[in-house]
Amino acid sequence: MSDTSSPYAIRAHDVSKVYPEKLSSFSIRKEGMAVVRGWLNRHTEEDTTTEQGPRGFTALQGISFDVEPGSSIAFVGRNGSGKTTLIRLLANIMRPTTGSIEVNGRYSALIGLGTGFIRDMTGRENIYLNAAIYGVPPHETEEIIDEIIAFADIGAFIDRPVDEYSSGMNARLGFSVAVHILPDIVMIDEALAVGDTAFKRKCNEKLDALLSENRTLVLVSHSDRDVLRLCDRAIWLHQGNMMLDGEVKHVLREYNQFMNPKTAAKPRPAKKQKPQPG
């Protein structure tokens, strides 16, 4: 999954994902445990899929792209287009059905509220657990835990079970852990949509700081404002196909034109590009 000699932060080659006919039921606890198993078993062939979908449903087909270190890329598209499936594949929460994915460097992923948290453990205990999942040993976590707690700003709840947290508190703590462990790559799925204005501003300032340090950002968002502000590139997905990969303003213009009933036309998947030598 990782190649330290590669000039790319992420490489995806001809990736497809087909959900099997028999899928387990969804729950936050199962989703969280899937994340834990996915990171702890990075070198196994276990598929940690817990997501529901139609039987034999093809969520992604033939997706290929490269991401250079220090760049910021957004996945855009309507609900059900394959965005969340793709970012979960990148985060090794699930395995692709076909194709290959290479992620180089330490990464953190904020995918779903409370994902990766053990519900009956306290927020403080979950900080150590999540940091360990990301590859940060306890003695390093000890050095940054005060910053993580201060940024999350959930008060005395930090020593209460996560099961008592609101969705906003889950998002605060999850985001704080993800951005304070100094990952090479940060993957975020709609987490910026949760929280009050002040917290969103604080999140954006932290992401700006990470990008200024040449870290890589992968963002899934329905907010044009967030995509335009944070990303320099976008990939438009539609029904599991890659429709367009390019500069943010151009991709958003084409996507929004398609979404406008007055100007919508039947989209055509982008032509596959020949893989670059790596």
CSV table of C-alpha atoms in Angstrom, one decimal:
chain,number,residue,atom,x,y,z
A,1,MET,CA,0.0,0.0,0.0
A,2,SER,CA,3.0,2.3,0.5
A,3,ASP,CA,6.1,3.1,-1.6
A,4,THR,CA,8.5,5.5,0.0
A,5,SER,CA,10.3,5.9,-3.3
A,6,SER,CA,7.2,7.1,-5.2
A,7,PRO,CA,6.9,10.7,-6.2
A,8,TYR,CA,3.2,10.6,-5.5
A,9,ALA,CA,1.2,10.9,-2.3
A,10,ILE,CA,-1.6,8.8,-3.8
A,11,ARG,CA,-1.9,6.6,-6.9
A,12,ALA,CA,-5.1,4.9,-8.0
A,13,HIS,CA,-5.1,2.7,-11.0
A,14,ASP,CA,-8.2,1.3,-12.7
A,15,VAL,CA,-10.0,1.1,-9.3
A,16,SER,CA,-13.5,-0.5,-9.2
A,17,LYS,CA,-15.7,-1.4,-6.2
A,18,VAL,CA,-18.6,-3.8,-6.4
A,19,TYR,CA,-20.6,-4.3,-3.2
A,20,PRO,CA,-21.3,-8.0,-2.7
A,21,GLU,CA,-24.8,-9.5,-2.6
A,22,LYS,CA,-24.7,-10.1,1.2
A,23,LEU,CA,-23.8,-7.1,3.3
A,24,SER,CA,-24.0,-6.6,7.0
A,25,SER,CA,-26.3,-4.0,8.5
A,26,PHE,CA,-24.9,-0.6,9.2
A,27,SER,CA,-24.3,0.9,12.6
A,28,ILE,CA,-22.0,3.5,14.0
A,29,ARG,CA,-20.3,0.9,16.2
A,30,LYS,CA,-19.7,-1.5,13.3
A,31,GLU,CA,-18.5,1.4,11.1
A,32,GLY,CA,-16.1,2.4,13.8
A,33,MET,CA,-14.8,-1.1,14.3
A,34,ALA,CA,-14.4,-1.4,10.5
A,35,VAL,CA,-12.1,1.6,10.6
A,36,VAL,CA,-10.1,0.2,13.5
A,37,ARG,CA,-9.7,-3.2,11.7
A,38,GLY,CA,-8.8,-1.5,8.5
A,39,TRP,CA,-5.9,0.4,9.9
A,40,LEU,CA,-4.7,-2.5,12.1
A,41,ASN,CA,-4.8,-5.0,9.2
A,42,ARG,CA,-3.3,-2.8,6.5
A,43,HIS,CA,-1.3,-5.7,5.0
A,44,THR,CA,-4.1,-8.3,5.1
A,45,GLU,CA,-6.6,-9.2,2.4
A,46,GLU,CA,-9.6,-8.7,4.7
A,47,ASP,CA,-12.4,-6.5,3.3
A,48,THR,CA,-13.9,-4.4,6.1
A,49,THR,CA,-17.0,-3.3,4.2
A,50,THR,CA,-20.0,-2.5,6.4
A,51,GLU,CA,-21.8,-0.2,4.0
A,52,GLN,CA,-25.2,-1.0,2.6
A,53,GLY,CA,-26.1,-0.9,-1.0
A,54,PRO,CA,-28.2,-2.7,-3.7
A,55,ARG,CA,-27.1,-6.3,-4.3
A,56,GLY,CA,-24.2,-6.5,-6.8
A,57,PHE,CA,-24.1,-2.7,-6.9
A,58,THR,CA,-21.1,-1.2,-8.7
A,59,ALA,CA,-20.1,1.9,-6.8
A,60,LEU,CA,-16.9,2.7,-8.8
A,61,GLN,CA,-15.6,1.6,-12.1
A,62,GLY,CA,-12.2,2.2,-13.7
A,63,ILE,CA,-11.0,5.1,-11.6
A,64,SER,CA,-7.4,6.2,-12.2
A,65,PHE,CA,-5.6,9.3,-10.9
A,66,ASP,CA,-2.3,10.5,-9.2
A,67,VAL,CA,-2.0,13.0,-6.4
A,68,GLU,CA,1.3,14.8,-5.8
A,69,PRO,CA,2.5,15.6,-2.3
A,70,GLY,CA,1.4,19.0,-1.0
A,71,SER,CA,-1.6,19.3,-3.4
A,72,SER,CA,-5.2,19.5,-2.4
A,73,ILE,CA,-7.9,17.6,-4.3
A,74,ALA,CA,-11.7,17.4,-3.9
A,75,PHE,CA,-14.1,14.7,-5.0
A,76,VAL,CA,-17.4,16.3,-6.1
A,77,GLY,CA,-20.7,14.8,-7.4
A,78,ARG,CA,-24.3,14.2,-6.3
A,79,ASN,CA,-25.2,11.8,-3.6
A,80,GLY,CA,-24.5,8.2,-4.6
A,81,SER,CA,-21.8,9.1,-7.1
A,82,GLY,CA,-19.1,7.1,-5.4
A,83,LYS,CA,-17.3,9.9,-3.5
A,84,THR,CA,-17.4,8.4,0.0
A,85,THR,CA,-16.7,4.9,-1.4
A,86,LEU,CA,-13.5,6.2,-3.0
A,87,ILE,CA,-12.2,8.1,0.0
A,88,ARG,CA,-12.8,5.0,2.1
A,89,LEU,CA,-10.8,2.9,-0.3
A,90,LEU,CA,-8.0,5.5,-0.1
A,91,ALA,CA,-8.2,5.3,3.7
A,92,ASN,CA,-8.0,1.5,3.6
A,93,ILE,CA,-11.3,1.1,5.3
A,94,MET,CA,-12.4,-1.0,2.4
A,95,ARG,CA,-10.6,-2.9,-0.4
A,96,PRO,CA,-11.1,-2.3,-4.1
A,97,THR,CA,-12.7,-5.1,-6.0
A,98,THR,CA,-10.3,-4.6,-8.9
A,99,GLY,CA,-7.4,-2.2,-9.5
A,100,SER,CA,-4.7,-0.9,-7.1
A,101,ILE,CA,-4.3,2.0,-4.6
A,102,GLU,CA,-1.0,3.3,-3.3
A,103,VAL,CA,-0.9,5.8,-0.4
A,104,ASN,CA,2.5,7.0,0.6
A,105,GLY,CA,3.2,8.5,4.0
A,106,ARG,CA,1.3,8.8,7.3
A,107,TYR,CA,-2.4,9.7,6.8
A,108,SER,CA,-5.4,10.5,8.9
A,109,ALA,CA,-9.0,10.2,7.8
A,110,LEU,CA,-12.2,11.8,9.2
A,111,ILE,CA,-14.9,9.8,7.5
A,112,GLY,CA,-18.3,9.8,9.2
A,113,LEU,CA,-19.1,11.2,12.6
A,114,GLY,CA,-17.6,9.3,15.4
A,115,THR,CA,-16.0,6.8,13.0
A,116,GLY,CA,-13.2,5.0,14.7
A,117,PHE,CA,-14.3,5.9,18.2
A,118,ILE,CA,-15.1,3.2,20.7
A,119,ARG,CA,-18.4,4.3,22.2
A,120,ASP,CA,-18.0,3.2,25.8
A,121,MET,CA,-14.5,4.7,26.0
A,122,THR,CA,-13.9,8.3,27.1
A,123,GLY,CA,-12.8,11.0,24.6
A,124,ARG,CA,-9.4,11.1,26.2
A,125,GLU,CA,-9.0,7.3,25.8
A,126,ASN,CA,-10.2,7.5,22.2
A,127,ILE,CA,-7.5,10.1,21.5
A,128,TYR,CA,-4.8,7.7,22.4
A,129,LEU,CA,-6.5,4.9,20.5
A,130,ASN,CA,-7.0,6.9,17.3
A,131,ALA,CA,-3.5,8.3,17.5
A,132,ALA,CA,-2.1,4.7,17.8
A,133,ILE,CA,-4.2,3.7,14.8
A,134,TYR,CA,-2.6,6.5,12.8
A,135,GLY,CA,0.8,5.2,13.9
A,136,VAL,CA,1.5,7.7,16.7
A,137,PRO,CA,3.0,6.1,19.8
A,138,PRO,CA,1.6,7.0,23.3
A,139,HIS,CA,4.6,9.0,24.3
A,140,GLU,CA,4.2,11.3,21.2
A,141,THR,CA,0.5,11.6,21.8
A,142,GLU,CA,1.2,12.7,25.4
A,143,GLU,CA,3.1,15.7,23.9
A,144,ILE,CA,0.2,16.9,21.9
A,145,ILE,CA,-2.9,15.7,23.8
A,146,ASP,CA,-3.4,19.1,25.5
A,147,GLU,CA,-3.5,20.8,22.1
A,148,ILE,CA,-6.0,18.2,20.8
A,149,ILE,CA,-8.3,18.7,23.8
A,150,ALA,CA,-8.1,22.5,23.6
A,151,PHE,CA,-8.9,22.5,19.9
A,152,ALA,CA,-11.9,20.2,20.3
A,153,ASP,CA,-13.2,22.4,23.1
A,154,ILE,CA,-15.7,20.0,24.5
A,155,GLY,CA,-15.0,20.8,28.2
A,156,ALA,CA,-15.4,18.1,30.9
A,157,PHE,CA,-16.9,15.7,28.3
A,158,ILE,CA,-13.4,14.8,27.3
A,159,ASP,CA,-13.5,12.4,30.3
A,160,ARG,CA,-17.0,11.1,29.6
A,161,PRO,CA,-17.9,8.1,27.3
A,162,VAL,CA,-18.1,9.1,23.6
A,163,ASP,CA,-21.6,7.5,23.6
A,164,GLU,CA,-22.8,10.6,25.5
A,165,TYR,CA,-21.4,13.0,22.8
A,166,SER,CA,-23.5,15.0,20.3
A,167,SER,CA,-22.7,14.8,16.6
A,168,GLY,CA,-21.0,18.2,16.9
A,169,MET,CA,-18.8,17.0,19.7
A,170,ASN,CA,-17.9,13.8,17.8
A,171,ALA,CA,-16.9,16.0,14.8
A,172,ARG,CA,-14.8,18.3,17.0
A,173,LEU,CA,-12.8,15.6,18.6
A,174,GLY,CA,-12.4,13.5,15.4
A,175,PHE,CA,-11.2,16.6,13.5
A,176,SER,CA,-8.8,17.6,16.2
A,177,VAL,CA,-7.2,14.2,16.4
A,178,ALA,CA,-6.9,14.0,12.6
A,179,VAL,CA,-5.1,17.3,12.2
A,180,HIS,CA,-2.9,17.3,15.2
A,181,ILE,CA,-1.0,14.1,14.6
A,182,LEU,CA,0.9,15.9,11.7
A,183,PRO,CA,-0.1,13.5,8.9
A,184,ASP,CA,1.4,13.7,5.5
A,185,ILE,CA,-2.1,13.2,4.0
A,186,VAL,CA,-5.4,14.4,5.5
A,187,MET,CA,-8.7,12.8,4.2
A,188,ILE,CA,-11.9,14.5,5.1
A,189,ASP,CA,-15.5,13.5,4.2
A,190,GLU,CA,-18.0,16.3,4.8
A,191,ALA,CA,-16.7,16.9,8.3
A,192,LEU,CA,-16.6,20.7,7.7
A,193,ALA,CA,-20.4,20.7,7.3
A,194,VAL,CA,-20.8,20.1,11.0
A,195,GLY,CA,-20.3,22.6,13.8
A,196,ASP,CA,-20.9,26.3,14.4
A,197,THR,CA,-19.4,29.1,12.4
A,198,ALA,CA,-16.5,29.7,14.9
A,199,PHE,CA,-15.5,26.1,14.8
A,200,LYS,CA,-15.6,25.9,11.0
A,201,ARG,CA,-13.4,29.0,10.9
A,202,LYS,CA,-10.9,27.3,13.3
A,203,CYS,CA,-11.0,24.1,11.1
A,204,ASN,CA,-10.3,26.1,8.0
A,205,GLU,CA,-7.4,28.0,9.6
A,206,LYS,CA,-5.9,24.6,10.7
A,207,LEU,CA,-6.2,23.2,7.2
A,208,ASP,CA,-4.6,26.3,5.8
A,209,ALA,CA,-1.6,25.8,8.2
A,210,LEU,CA,-1.3,22.1,7.2
A,211,LEU,CA,-1.4,23.0,3.5
A,212,SER,CA,1.3,25.7,4.0
A,213,GLU,CA,3.5,22.9,5.4
A,214,ASN,CA,3.2,21.0,2.1
A,215,ARG,CA,0.8,18.3,3.4
A,216,THR,CA,-1.7,16.7,1.1
A,217,LEU,CA,-5.5,17.2,1.5
A,218,VAL,CA,-8.3,15.0,0.1
A,219,LEU,CA,-11.7,16.5,0.5
A,220,VAL,CA,-15.2,15.2,-0.1
A,221,SER,CA,-17.7,18.1,0.0
A,222,HIS,CA,-20.9,19.4,-1.4
A,223,SER,CA,-19.8,23.0,-0.5
A,224,ASP,CA,-18.4,24.8,-3.5
A,225,ARG,CA,-17.1,27.4,-1.1
A,226,ASP,CA,-15.0,24.9,0.8
A,227,VAL,CA,-13.8,23.2,-2.4
A,228,LEU,CA,-12.8,26.5,-4.0
A,229,ARG,CA,-11.1,27.8,-0.9
A,230,LEU,CA,-9.1,24.7,0.1
A,231,CYS,CA,-8.5,22.8,-3.2
A,232,ASP,CA,-6.5,23.4,-6.4
A,233,ARG,CA,-7.9,20.4,-8.2
A,234,ALA,CA,-11.2,18.5,-8.4
A,235,ILE,CA,-12.5,15.1,-9.7
A,236,TRP,CA,-16.2,14.9,-10.6
A,237,LEU,CA,-17.8,11.5,-10.1
A,238,HIS,CA,-21.1,10.4,-11.5
A,239,GLN,CA,-22.7,7.0,-11.1
A,240,GLY,CA,-19.3,5.6,-10.2
A,241,ASN,CA,-17.5,7.0,-13.3
A,242,MET,CA,-14.9,9.8,-13.4
A,243,MET,CA,-16.5,12.5,-15.5
A,244,LEU,CA,-13.8,15.2,-15.2
A,245,ASP,CA,-10.4,15.7,-13.5
A,246,GLY,CA,-8.9,19.2,-13.6
A,247,GLU,CA,-8.7,22.7,-12.2
A,248,VAL,CA,-11.3,23.4,-9.5
A,249,LYS,CA,-13.2,26.2,-11.1
A,250,HIS,CA,-13.5,24.4,-14.4
A,251,VAL,CA,-14.7,21.1,-12.9
A,252,LEU,CA,-17.2,22.9,-10.6
A,253,ARG,CA,-18.5,24.9,-13.6
A,254,GLU,CA,-19.1,21.8,-15.6
A,255,TYR,CA,-20.6,19.9,-12.7
A,256,ASN,CA,-23.0,22.8,-11.7
A,257,GLN,CA,-24.0,23.2,-15.3
A,258,PHE,CA,-24.9,19.5,-15.4
A,259,MET,CA,-26.9,19.9,-12.2
A,260,ASN,CA,-28.8,22.8,-13.5
A,261,PRO,CA,-32.0,21.4,-15.1
A,262,LYS,CA,-32.0,24.2,-17.7
A,263,THR,CA,-28.5,23.4,-19.0
A,264,ALA,CA,-28.1,19.7,-18.1
A,265,ALA,CA,-26.9,17.3,-20.7
A,266,LYS,CA,-26.2,13.6,-20.5
A,267,PRO,CA,-22.6,13.4,-19.1
A,268,ARG,CA,-19.9,11.3,-20.7
A,269,PRO,CA,-17.2,9.6,-18.6
A,270,ALA,CA,-13.7,11.1,-19.1
A,271,LYS,CA,-11.4,9.3,-21.5
A,272,LYS,CA,-8.9,7.1,-19.6
A,273,GLN,CA,-5.4,8.5,-19.6
A,274,LYS,CA,-2.4,6.3,-20.1
A,275,PRO,CA,-0.7,5.7,-16.7
A,276,GLN,CA,2.3,7.9,-16.1
A,277,PRO,CA,5.6,6.2,-15.5
A,278,GLY,CA,6.3,6.1,-11.7
